[in-house]
Amino acid sequence: MSTNLSKQDPTGDSQVGTTPEVTGTPSADTARRRIGSTLVRNGLLMLLAFVGIALLLETLSPFRVSQLGVMAYYLPAIAGLTVLTGLNGQISLGHGALMAVGGYTTAVLLERQEGLPFLLVLLISAVVAGVVGLVVGAAAARLHGPYLAGATLALAVGLPGLALKFDEFLGGDQGLRVSPPRAPDGIESFYESLMGDNLSGQRYLAYYGWIIALVVLLLLSNLVNSRYGRHWRAVRDDEVAAELAGIDLGRMRVQAFVVSAVCAGVGGSLLAVVTRLIAPTSVTIVLSFGLLTAIVIGGLGSLLGAVIGAAVLVFMQQIITDTGLDAGLDASQAANIAPLVYGVLLIVVMLAAPRGLVGTVRMAWSTRAAARRAGA
Amino acid sequence: MSMSRTRPLAKVVAALGAATLLLSACGGGDGDSGSAGGGAGSTTGIEGDTIKLGSHTPLTGVAAPGYSEISLGTKAYFDYVNANGGINGKKIEFTARDSAYNPAQASQVVNQLVLQDEVFGMIQGLGTPVHGAVVDFLNEEEVPDLFVSSGALAWDNPSEHPFTFGWQPNYEVEGKIVGKFIKENFPEAKVGLFLQGDDFGRDGAKGAKQFLADQVVAEVTYVPGNTVVGPQIDKLKASGADFVLGFNVPSYTALSQLAALKVNYKPKWFYSNVGSDATLVGGLLANFSKGAVKNGAGLLEGVYTTKYLPTVEDPANPWTKLFQKVWDAHGSSGELSNFKIYGMAGAYTFAEALAKAGDNVTRESLVESIENNGATFGGPQLAPFDYSKDSHRGISGLSVVQYTSGQVKELTKVQTTDGGDAPIEDYAGEPNTPDEDGIPNA
C-alpha cells in the first residue's frame, strides 16, 4: 500500500519534478529550478533569519539576550505542536511531557556520560522523545477529539511523576542540575576576533538555541511542503477522501505525532540547558497549556505563528508585570495580572481572530487579493 | 505554482526583522554591564543612597497561598527601615518577582533581576528545586545570594557557592533534635515516619533515625502532587505505630489528618516546622474536607512541632511586638502571619549584615561581613547563626513545642547541633531583644 503510494506521488521532497519545462535554455532552466527548490530557498531564508537573530543578539541588553535564549527552547516545541494540530488535526495536551523526556535525557547524559559532544546529546534526546512519541502516537491514532485530549493530558500529568518515582536516577522533586556547555575554544576565539568582545555564556547559549531552532524550522517547513505535509493535511481535511486516495490514516497520524514529539524533545533538551536544571516543577501541565495557547494565538499550522506564539509566551508576562509595577501595583498584584491579561487575550483572539494572528492576516490578504482580481 | 505556495520562512524572516527594530528600541540604553567599583569589589546595585535587592518567590500558582506572604513581610520591614533613615544612610529598594514555584520561570526572573534591574543581591529565593536552577548563575555573576528560603543542605557549600547562604535550620538538624526529643520523652513509642519523597523527607529521616533507629516500625513516603495518602496512613496504622513523625509540607499535614480521621487512627503526631503552621493547616483542613471539618486549627490540638522564630501565637514576645508594629505601619492588606514574620526576620538579618559591612559596602565585603560577624548577629532567631568562612549553614538549632489550647507551649530549651553525628547541646545564650527603634546597628 505504502509503496504504491510513493509511486503515485513522484514529487518527493520538492515540486521540481512536476514542473513542466516549457521555455528557456536547459542550463538557465536548471539554475532557476535549483533556486526554486524548497530546500535551497528555505535554506537561504534561514541564513537571512540567522543574520537577523545575530543582529538582535549583538545589539540587545544581556537580559533581552537571555529572553531570546528562552524563546529558542519554546520555539521547536511550539513549531512541532502547530504542525501536529494545525496540519494533521490532532490535539496534544501532553507536549510539556515530551519536552520533559528530552530535557531529562539531556540531563542524564550530560551528568552521567561526561565528555559527550553536546550536539550528540541533543540528537539522542530528540530520538528518545520520538520513541515516546511513537508509543503515544500509536495510541493517539485511534482516538479523536476529547478522547485524544484526555489521553495526552494524562501524559502531561503522569509523566513528570516518574521523576519522583525513580528519584535516585532522575533526581526527584529537586530535579537534575545541568551544566550548560561552554563554547568550544575555536568558536570562542573566532567570535572574539570577529566582534572584539568575549562570548558570554548566555549569548553563546542563545546562539546555540537559535541555530537549532532555525534548523528545526527549516526541516519542518520542507516537510510540510512535501508529500508528507500534503498527506497530513488530507487526513485532517477529510478522512474518507484521504483513505479513498490510498492514504493510510493511522500511519500518517503516527508519523505526524513522532515528528512533533522529536521537535518537543529538542525543545526540552534546550530547556534543560538554558535553565540549567530539569525538574518536575519546570514541566508541569502549565507548560503544556502554554504551548497550546501559543499556537492558538499565533495561528494553527503556521510556522510564523509559532514564532509569534513563542514571543508572546516569553515577553508578554514580563512586560505586563513590569507595566503593573510601574503603575504602582505591589509585586503580588502585578504578578497576578499577567495570567489575567493572558486569559483575556486568548478569549479575544478566539472570538475576534479564530485563525490566530497569522491566519487572520493571511485571510484578510487573500480576500483583498481576490476582490482586486474580481475588480480587474 | 511556486508563487501561490505559502512560504513560512519568508514571513519568519520578516517578523524577525521587525522584532529587531522593536526590541532594539526597547532594550537600548542599558548596555552598561555595571561591574564598576575598582579593585575592592563590585558596587553594582548601589546608586547614590539606594541599594537594590531582589527575590524570586511564588506569587501565583499552587505554592502561592502562604508563601506569597513572605515577600510582603520582607518588603514591609525594609519600608520600615527606610522610613527610619535606612542603614548607614542607605535605603533598601526591594523587588520580589514571581517564580510560580517553577525553576524555568525563576531562572527568567532572576536573569531580569540581575541583568536588567541590576540588583546588588538576592534575598530569600524560595524553594529547593526552584532555587537550584539559579544558584550557579548567581555565583558565576558573583551576586550575593542570601538567606535561601529552603532547609536543604545544598546551600551550605562555600567552596562551590561562595555567595550563597542558607538561613533556616536545615532538615537534618531538625531531624536530629526531634529524634532526640522523642527518644528521651517517649522511649516506648513505636514511631512511624511520614515523609515527602525527596531530600526534605530524606534529610529529616536521616537526622531522626540517628536516635530512633530501634523505635521506627514503619516508614512511608508520599509523592508531592498526589493528594491520596490513605494507603500510607493505613500502613502506619497496621504497623502499630503510635507516634507519627512527619516531614511534609502544610497541605500534607491536612491530608494526613483527614486520612487518619477516616480510619479512626489516633497516634501522637509530630510535624516538622515546615508543615505545621496552624493557621494555614486549619484553613486547608476546612477546604479539603469541604467544610466538614470546621475548627481545623483545633484538630492540631496536642500536635508537636518545632520552632526557631517567635510566632504570632506569642504576641507578648518583643520581636512579635516589633513585627506587629512594622506590619501595622507598612504592611499591605491582611493580618500579620508567621510567613510574614519569616520574611521580616530574613530582612532583619540582611539589615544587620549591611550595617556591619560599613559605609563602603561591596558585594564581596557584604559576604565577608556575614562570614566574620554572622555568628554574633542579633535578631529574632532563637538560636545563633552558624556562619563563618567554612559554614554558610544558617540558624543552628530550634526548640520542640506543642500546640495546647491555641497556644504554643515550649517543651525543650533551644537546642543546637551540626550535621552528621555532632552532639546536640542546649543553647546557653540569652534570647536577643530588639533595640528601641527595631533596626540593627553597626
mmCIF file of C-alpha atoms in Angstrom, chain A residues 30-351:
data_model
loop_
_atom_site.group_PDB
_atom_site.id
_atom_site.type_symbol
_atom_site.label_atom_id
_atom_site.label_comp_id
_atom_site.label_asym_id
_atom_site.label_seq_id
_atom_site.Cartn_x
_atom_site.Cartn_y
_atom_site.Cartn_z
ATOM 1 C CA THR A 30 18.208 24.154 -14.310
ATOM 2 C CA ALA A 31 19.541 27.133 -12.402
ATOM 3 C CA ARG A 32 16.054 28.561 -11.982
ATOM 4 C CA ARG A 33 14.824 25.217 -10.793
ATOM 5 C CA ARG A 34 17.584 24.934 -8.275
ATOM 6 C CA ILE A 35 16.757 28.335 -6.823
ATOM 7 C CA GLY A 36 13.103 27.456 -6.900
ATOM 8 C CA SER A 37 13.570 24.288 -4.935
ATOM 9 C CA THR A 38 12.083 24.481 -1.479
ATOM 10 C CA LEU A 39 15.214 23.338 0.280
ATOM 11 C CA VAL A 40 17.525 25.883 -1.329
ATOM 12 C CA ARG A 41 15.109 28.762 -0.975
ATOM 13 C CA ASN A 42 14.285 27.972 2.624
ATOM 14 C CA GLY A 43 17.958 27.476 3.342
ATOM 15 C CA LEU A 44 18.699 30.974 2.083
ATOM 16 C CA LEU A 45 15.833 32.373 4.118
ATOM 17 C CA MET A 46 17.148 30.610 7.179
ATOM 18 C CA LEU A 47 20.547 32.190 6.660
ATOM 19 C CA LEU A 48 18.832 35.574 6.494
ATOM 20 C CA ALA A 49 16.902 34.757 9.667
ATOM 21 C CA PHE A 50 20.163 33.808 11.323
ATOM 22 C CA VAL A 51 21.667 37.150 10.372
ATOM 23 C CA GLY A 52 18.607 38.852 11.895
ATOM 24 C CA ILE A 53 18.995 36.870 15.101
ATOM 25 C CA ALA A 54 22.714 37.561 15.257
ATOM 26 C CA LEU A 55 21.937 41.283 14.925
ATOM 27 C CA LEU A 56 19.475 41.012 17.811
ATOM 28 C CA LEU A 57 21.868 39.060 19.993
ATOM 29 C CA GLU A 58 24.666 41.548 19.391
ATOM 30 C CA THR A 59 22.650 44.721 19.965
ATOM 31 C CA LEU A 60 20.281 43.806 22.791
ATOM 32 C CA SER A 61 20.944 44.036 26.507
ATOM 33 C CA PRO A 62 22.059 40.865 28.310
ATOM 34 C CA PHE A 63 18.573 40.402 29.763
ATOM 35 C CA ARG A 64 16.892 40.541 26.337
ATOM 36 C CA VAL A 65 19.514 38.078 25.101
ATOM 37 C CA SER A 66 18.588 35.719 27.911
ATOM 38 C CA GLN A 67 14.907 36.074 26.959
ATOM 39 C CA LEU A 68 15.749 35.179 23.363
ATOM 40 C CA GLY A 69 17.507 32.120 24.741
ATOM 41 C CA VAL A 70 14.261 31.147 26.452
ATOM 42 C CA MET A 71 12.334 31.754 23.236
ATOM 43 C CA ALA A 72 14.715 29.388 21.456
ATOM 44 C CA TYR A 73 13.655 26.470 23.643
ATOM 45 C CA TYR A 74 9.959 27.153 23.271
ATOM 46 C CA LEU A 75 10.171 27.537 19.509
ATOM 47 C CA PRO A 76 10.911 23.947 18.381
ATOM 48 C CA ALA A 77 8.227 22.547 20.677
ATOM 49 C CA ILE A 78 5.628 25.088 19.559
ATOM 50 C CA ALA A 79 6.502 24.602 15.892
ATOM 51 C CA GLY A 80 6.176 20.842 16.274
ATOM 52 C CA LEU A 81 2.831 21.206 18.009
ATOM 53 C CA THR A 82 1.443 23.601 15.419
ATOM 54 C CA VAL A 83 2.308 21.107 12.677
ATOM 55 C CA LEU A 84 0.592 18.323 14.591
ATOM 56 C CA THR A 85 -2.521 20.269 15.478
ATOM 57 C CA GLY A 86 -2.789 22.691 12.589
ATOM 58 C CA LEU A 87 -1.828 20.382 9.739
ATOM 59 C CA ASN A 88 -2.762 16.942 10.973
ATOM 60 C CA GLY A 89 -5.723 17.888 13.168
ATOM 61 C CA GLN A 90 -4.522 16.052 16.283
ATOM 62 C CA ILE A 91 -4.628 17.918 19.566
ATOM 63 C CA SER A 92 -1.996 17.268 22.209
ATOM 64 C CA LEU A 93 -2.153 18.483 25.784
ATOM 65 C CA GLY A 94 0.948 16.451 26.535
ATOM 66 C CA HIS A 95 3.755 18.203 24.737
ATOM 67 C CA GLY A 96 5.168 19.526 28.005
ATOM 68 C CA ALA A 97 5.725 15.893 28.981
ATOM 69 C CA LEU A 98 7.540 15.202 25.697
ATOM 70 C CA MET A 99 9.737 18.209 26.445
ATOM 71 C CA ALA A 100 10.385 16.608 29.827
ATOM 72 C CA VAL A 101 11.569 13.440 28.068
ATOM 73 C CA GLY A 102 14.053 15.461 26.009
ATOM 74 C CA GLY A 103 15.161 17.500 28.996
ATOM 75 C CA TYR A 104 15.692 14.538 31.298
ATOM 76 C CA THR A 105 17.570 12.618 28.602
ATOM 77 C CA THR A 106 19.890 15.568 28.153
ATOM 78 C CA ALA A 107 20.410 15.991 31.895
ATOM 79 C CA VAL A 108 21.124 12.303 32.470
ATOM 80 C CA LEU A 109 23.540 12.070 29.528
ATOM 81 C CA LEU A 110 25.422 15.235 30.429
ATOM 82 C CA GLU A 111 25.682 14.258 34.075
ATOM 83 C CA ARG A 112 26.498 10.567 33.749
ATOM 84 C CA GLN A 113 28.435 10.497 30.472
ATOM 85 C CA GLU A 114 30.796 13.388 30.741
ATOM 86 C CA GLY A 115 32.505 14.457 27.557
ATOM 87 C CA LEU A 116 29.717 13.541 25.154
ATOM 88 C CA PRO A 117 29.531 16.200 22.435
ATOM 89 C CA PHE A 118 26.578 18.387 23.088
ATOM 90 C CA LEU A 119 25.082 18.047 19.635
ATOM 91 C CA LEU A 120 25.033 14.278 20.037
ATOM 92 C CA VAL A 121 23.240 14.634 23.376
ATOM 93 C CA LEU A 122 20.639 16.835 21.694
ATOM 94 C CA LEU A 123 20.114 14.298 18.913
ATOM 95 C CA ILE A 124 19.766 11.400 21.340
ATOM 96 C CA SER A 125 17.262 13.443 23.375
ATOM 97 C CA ALA A 126 15.248 14.107 20.226
ATOM 98 C CA VAL A 127 15.300 10.423 19.300
ATOM 99 C CA VAL A 128 14.210 9.310 22.781
ATOM 100 C CA ALA A 129 11.340 11.807 22.706
ATOM 101 C CA GLY A 130 10.483 10.495 19.243
ATOM 102 C CA VAL A 131 10.307 6.928 20.558
ATOM 103 C CA VAL A 132 7.964 8.032 23.355
ATOM 104 C CA GLY A 133 6.023 9.943 20.692
ATOM 105 C CA LEU A 134 5.779 6.758 18.638
ATOM 106 C CA VAL A 135 4.205 4.886 21.544
ATOM 107 C CA VAL A 136 1.835 7.730 22.394
ATOM 108 C CA GLY A 137 1.106 8.405 18.735
ATOM 109 C CA ALA A 138 0.215 4.770 18.102
ATOM 110 C CA ALA A 139 -2.420 5.045 20.817
ATOM 111 C CA ALA A 140 -3.433 8.537 19.773
ATOM 112 C CA ALA A 141 -4.036 7.490 16.163
ATOM 113 C CA ARG A 142 -7.070 5.549 17.363
ATOM 114 C CA LEU A 143 -8.507 8.418 19.362
ATOM 115 C CA HIS A 144 -10.398 11.538 18.399
ATOM 116 C CA GLY A 145 -11.268 14.918 19.865
ATOM 117 C CA PRO A 146 -11.897 14.843 23.594
ATOM 118 C CA TYR A 147 -10.513 11.296 23.984
ATOM 119 C CA LEU A 148 -7.239 12.305 22.399
ATOM 120 C CA ALA A 149 -7.128 15.425 24.559
ATOM 121 C CA GLY A 150 -7.758 13.274 27.622
ATOM 122 C CA ALA A 151 -5.071 10.727 26.774
ATOM 123 C CA THR A 152 -2.414 13.340 26.141
ATOM 124 C CA LEU A 153 -3.492 15.256 29.240
ATOM 125 C CA ALA A 154 -2.873 12.093 31.263
ATOM 126 C CA LEU A 155 0.617 12.010 29.783
ATOM 127 C CA ALA A 156 1.275 15.598 30.847
ATOM 128 C CA VAL A 157 0.072 14.942 34.379
ATOM 129 C CA GLY A 158 1.569 11.493 34.829
ATOM 130 C CA LEU A 159 4.949 11.524 33.145
ATOM 131 C CA PRO A 160 6.712 14.073 35.399
ATOM 132 C CA GLY A 161 5.673 11.816 38.295
ATOM 133 C CA LEU A 162 8.198 9.249 37.043
ATOM 134 C CA ALA A 163 10.959 11.591 38.191
ATOM 135 C CA LEU A 164 9.571 11.331 41.720
ATOM 136 C CA LYS A 165 9.086 7.576 41.485
ATOM 137 C CA PHE A 166 12.663 6.944 40.297
ATOM 138 C CA ASP A 167 14.204 9.715 42.334
ATOM 139 C CA GLU A 168 17.593 8.019 42.716
ATOM 140 C CA PHE A 169 18.042 8.146 38.967
ATOM 141 C CA LEU A 170 16.022 11.221 37.988
ATOM 142 C CA GLY A 171 16.635 13.470 40.970
ATOM 143 C CA GLY A 172 13.127 13.509 42.449
ATOM 144 C CA ASP A 173 11.461 16.788 43.246
ATOM 145 C CA GLN A 174 14.621 18.886 43.129
ATOM 146 C CA GLY A 175 15.460 17.609 39.677
ATOM 147 C CA LEU A 176 18.776 17.217 37.917
ATOM 148 C CA ARG A 177 21.283 20.021 37.580
ATOM 149 C CA VAL A 178 22.694 20.610 34.125
ATOM 150 C CA SER A 179 25.963 22.379 33.486
ATOM 151 C CA PRO A 180 25.477 24.356 30.305
ATOM 152 C CA PRO A 181 28.038 23.723 27.578
ATOM 153 C CA ARG A 182 30.827 26.231 27.106
ATOM 154 C CA ALA A 183 31.660 27.487 23.660
ATOM 155 C CA PRO A 184 34.430 25.385 22.070
ATOM 156 C CA ASP A 185 37.762 27.255 22.084
ATOM 157 C CA GLY A 186 37.786 27.594 18.313
ATOM 158 C CA ILE A 187 34.370 29.264 18.231
ATOM 159 C CA GLU A 188 35.212 31.457 21.189
ATOM 160 C CA SER A 189 38.425 32.806 19.676
ATOM 161 C CA PHE A 190 36.747 33.202 16.268
ATOM 162 C CA TYR A 191 33.977 35.208 17.933
ATOM 163 C CA GLU A 192 36.464 37.331 19.843
ATOM 164 C CA SER A 193 38.474 38.157 16.740
ATOM 165 C CA LEU A 194 35.258 38.956 14.871
ATOM 166 C CA MET A 195 33.443 41.005 17.492
ATOM 167 C CA GLY A 196 36.309 42.141 19.690
ATOM 168 C CA ASP A 197 34.398 41.019 22.745
ATOM 169 C CA ASN A 198 34.085 37.957 24.957
ATOM 170 C CA LEU A 199 31.377 35.470 24.094
ATOM 171 C CA SER A 200 29.354 35.357 27.308
ATOM 172 C CA GLY A 201 27.838 32.034 28.354
ATOM 173 C CA GLN A 202 24.288 33.261 27.901
ATOM 174 C CA ARG A 203 24.917 34.747 24.483
ATOM 175 C CA TYR A 204 26.546 31.526 23.348
ATOM 176 C CA LEU A 205 23.539 29.548 24.576
ATOM 177 C CA ALA A 206 21.164 31.903 22.797
ATOM 178 C CA TYR A 207 23.117 31.482 19.545
ATOM 179 C CA TYR A 208 23.200 27.772 20.040
ATOM 180 C CA GLY A 209 19.475 27.556 20.770
ATOM 181 C CA TRP A 210 18.512 29.724 17.818
ATOM 182 C CA ILE A 211 20.657 27.817 15.350
ATOM 183 C CA ILE A 212 18.993 24.602 16.486
ATOM 184 C CA ALA A 213 15.547 26.240 16.397
ATOM 185 C CA LEU A 214 16.102 27.576 12.886
ATOM 186 C CA VAL A 215 17.270 24.179 11.657
ATOM 187 C CA VAL A 216 14.108 22.668 13.132
ATOM 188 C CA LEU A 217 12.004 25.334 11.395
ATOM 189 C CA LEU A 218 13.805 24.698 8.106
ATOM 190 C CA LEU A 219 13.242 20.961 8.268
ATOM 191 C CA LEU A 220 9.614 21.412 9.287
ATOM 192 C CA SER A 221 8.905 23.888 6.529
ATOM 193 C CA ASN A 222 10.319 21.475 3.987
ATOM 194 C CA LEU A 223 8.353 18.657 5.477
ATOM 195 C CA VAL A 224 5.010 20.463 5.417
ATOM 196 C CA ASN A 225 5.576 21.434 1.783
ATOM 197 C CA SER A 226 6.414 17.882 0.828
ATOM 198 C CA ARG A 227 4.280 14.851 0.109
ATOM 199 C CA TYR A 228 4.149 14.120 3.860
ATOM 200 C CA GLY A 229 2.700 17.518 4.620
ATOM 201 C CA ARG A 230 0.090 17.093 1.911
ATOM 202 C CA HIS A 231 -0.902 13.691 3.239
ATOM 203 C CA TRP A 232 -1.196 15.062 6.774
ATOM 204 C CA ARG A 233 -3.434 17.868 5.571
ATOM 205 C CA ALA A 234 -5.505 15.416 3.561
ATOM 206 C CA VAL A 235 -6.067 13.325 6.688
ATOM 207 C CA ARG A 236 -7.067 16.438 8.621
ATOM 208 C CA ASP A 237 -9.454 17.754 5.979
ATOM 209 C CA ASP A 238 -11.394 14.668 5.006
ATOM 210 C CA GLU A 239 -10.619 11.227 6.342
ATOM 211 C CA VAL A 240 -12.814 9.364 3.880
ATOM 212 C CA ALA A 241 -11.418 11.171 0.852
ATOM 213 C CA ALA A 242 -7.877 10.644 2.110
ATOM 214 C CA GLU A 243 -8.457 6.951 2.636
ATOM 215 C CA LEU A 244 -10.020 6.600 -0.821
ATOM 216 C CA ALA A 245 -6.931 8.288 -2.242
ATOM 217 C CA GLY A 246 -4.884 5.495 -0.730
ATOM 218 C CA ILE A 247 -3.550 7.266 2.315
ATOM 219 C CA ASP A 248 -3.108 5.149 5.434
ATOM 220 C CA LEU A 249 -4.748 7.338 8.079
ATOM 221 C CA GLY A 250 -3.218 5.710 11.122
ATOM 222 C CA ARG A 251 0.248 5.708 9.629
ATOM 223 C CA MET A 252 0.051 9.412 8.808
ATOM 224 C CA ARG A 253 -1.181 10.270 12.297
ATOM 225 C CA VAL A 254 1.618 8.339 13.954
ATOM 226 C CA GLN A 255 4.145 9.948 11.614
ATOM 227 C CA ALA A 256 2.940 13.433 12.463
ATOM 228 C CA PHE A 257 2.983 12.632 16.163
ATOM 229 C CA VAL A 258 6.543 11.314 16.038
ATOM 230 C CA VAL A 259 7.796 14.362 14.125
ATOM 231 C CA SER A 260 6.080 16.601 16.602
ATOM 232 C CA ALA A 261 7.495 14.657 19.558
ATOM 233 C CA VAL A 262 11.021 14.906 18.152
ATOM 234 C CA CYS A 263 10.614 18.689 17.983
ATOM 235 C CA ALA A 264 9.353 18.770 21.569
ATOM 236 C CA GLY A 265 12.361 16.671 22.585
ATOM 237 C CA VAL A 266 14.699 19.207 21.003
ATOM 238 C CA GLY A 267 12.884 21.996 22.854
ATOM 239 C CA GLY A 268 13.119 20.088 26.133
ATOM 240 C CA SER A 269 16.824 19.476 25.670
ATOM 241 C CA LEU A 270 17.384 23.200 25.123
ATOM 242 C CA LEU A 271 15.181 23.991 28.136
ATOM 243 C CA ALA A 272 17.350 21.841 30.398
ATOM 244 C CA VAL A 273 20.496 23.559 29.194
ATOM 245 C CA VAL A 274 19.204 27.127 29.228
ATOM 246 C CA THR A 275 17.602 26.873 32.688
ATOM 247 C CA ARG A 276 20.478 24.672 33.957
ATOM 248 C CA LEU A 277 18.016 22.329 35.594
ATOM 249 C CA ILE A 278 15.261 19.912 34.732
ATOM 250 C CA ALA A 279 12.722 19.215 37.474
ATOM 251 C CA PRO A 280 9.094 18.080 37.597
ATOM 252 C CA THR A 281 8.070 21.623 38.530
ATOM 253 C CA SER A 282 9.515 23.036 35.284
ATOM 254 C CA VAL A 283 7.483 20.701 33.058
ATOM 255 C CA THR A 284 4.066 20.809 34.695
ATOM 256 C CA ILE A 285 0.729 20.849 32.923
ATOM 257 C CA VAL A 286 1.061 24.641 32.809
ATOM 258 C CA LEU A 287 3.852 24.238 30.241
ATOM 259 C CA SER A 288 1.689 22.017 28.029
ATOM 260 C CA PHE A 289 -1.146 24.536 28.151
ATOM 261 C CA GLY A 290 1.293 27.362 27.446
ATOM 262 C CA LEU A 291 2.443 25.639 24.251
ATOM 263 C CA LEU A 292 -1.149 25.144 23.159
ATOM 264 C CA THR A 293 -2.146 28.756 23.815
ATOM 265 C CA ALA A 294 0.925 29.887 21.875
ATOM 266 C CA ILE A 295 -0.189 28.070 18.720
ATOM 267 C CA VAL A 296 -3.777 29.301 19.140
ATOM 268 C CA ILE A 297 -2.652 32.908 19.457
ATOM 269 C CA GLY A 298 -0.078 32.642 16.666
ATOM 270 C CA GLY A 299 -2.295 30.741 14.271
ATOM 271 C CA LEU A 300 -2.750 26.980 13.912
ATOM 272 C CA GLY A 301 -0.468 25.322 11.417
ATOM 273 C CA SER A 302 1.664 28.368 10.741
ATOM 274 C CA LEU A 303 5.371 28.321 11.487
ATOM 275 C CA LEU A 304 5.427 32.105 11.582
ATOM 276 C CA GLY A 305 2.555 31.817 14.048
ATOM 277 C CA ALA A 306 4.793 29.544 16.132
ATOM 278 C CA VAL A 307 7.447 32.257 16.255
ATOM 279 C CA ILE A 308 4.871 34.848 17.304
ATOM 280 C CA GLY A 309 3.372 32.479 19.856
ATOM 281 C CA ALA A 310 6.805 31.801 21.359
ATOM 282 C CA ALA A 311 7.476 35.541 21.568
ATOM 283 C CA VAL A 312 4.132 36.126 23.301
ATOM 284 C CA LEU A 313 4.875 33.328 25.767
ATOM 285 C CA VAL A 314 8.282 34.765 26.672
ATOM 286 C CA PHE A 315 7.816 38.516 26.536
ATOM 287 C CA MET A 316 4.206 39.193 27.414
ATOM 288 C CA GLN A 317 4.230 38.095 31.034
ATOM 289 C CA GLN A 318 7.353 40.099 31.799
ATOM 290 C CA ILE A 319 6.097 43.226 30.034
ATOM 291 C CA ILE A 320 2.680 43.105 31.699
ATOM 292 C CA THR A 321 4.184 42.516 35.136
ATOM 293 C CA ASP A 322 6.589 45.424 34.697
ATOM 294 C CA THR A 323 3.812 47.687 33.448
ATOM 295 C CA GLY A 324 1.801 46.766 36.541
ATOM 296 C CA LEU A 325 4.762 47.514 38.821
ATOM 297 C CA ASP A 326 5.358 50.852 37.102
ATOM 298 C CA ALA A 327 1.684 51.694 37.545
ATOM 299 C CA GLY A 328 2.141 51.298 41.299
ATOM 300 C CA LEU A 329 0.742 47.796 41.884
ATOM 301 C CA ASP A 330 2.508 45.707 44.518
ATOM 302 C CA ALA A 331 4.578 42.720 43.398
ATOM 303 C CA SER A 332 1.844 40.188 44.072
ATOM 304 C CA GLN A 333 -0.882 42.134 42.261
ATOM 305 C CA ALA A 334 1.385 42.784 39.272
ATOM 306 C CA ALA A 335 2.279 39.094 39.079
ATOM 307 C CA ASN A 336 -1.373 38.081 39.192
ATOM 308 C CA ILE A 337 -2.347 40.496 36.442
ATOM 309 C CA ALA A 338 -0.221 38.653 33.858
ATOM 310 C CA PRO A 339 -2.291 35.433 33.806
ATOM 311 C CA LEU A 340 -5.450 37.546 33.724
ATOM 312 C CA VAL A 341 -4.359 39.529 30.674
ATOM 313 C CA TYR A 342 -3.158 36.310 29.087
ATOM 314 C CA GLY A 343 -6.562 34.725 29.538
ATOM 315 C CA VAL A 344 -8.341 37.789 28.193
ATOM 316 C CA LEU A 345 -6.041 37.868 25.162
ATOM 317 C CA LEU A 346 -6.770 34.205 24.481
ATOM 318 C CA ILE A 347 -10.519 34.805 24.630
ATOM 319 C CA VAL A 348 -10.286 37.887 22.423
ATOM 320 C CA VAL A 349 -8.162 36.053 19.851
ATOM 321 C CA MET A 350 -10.571 33.129 19.754
ATOM 322 C CA LEU A 351 -13.580 35.418 19.367
#
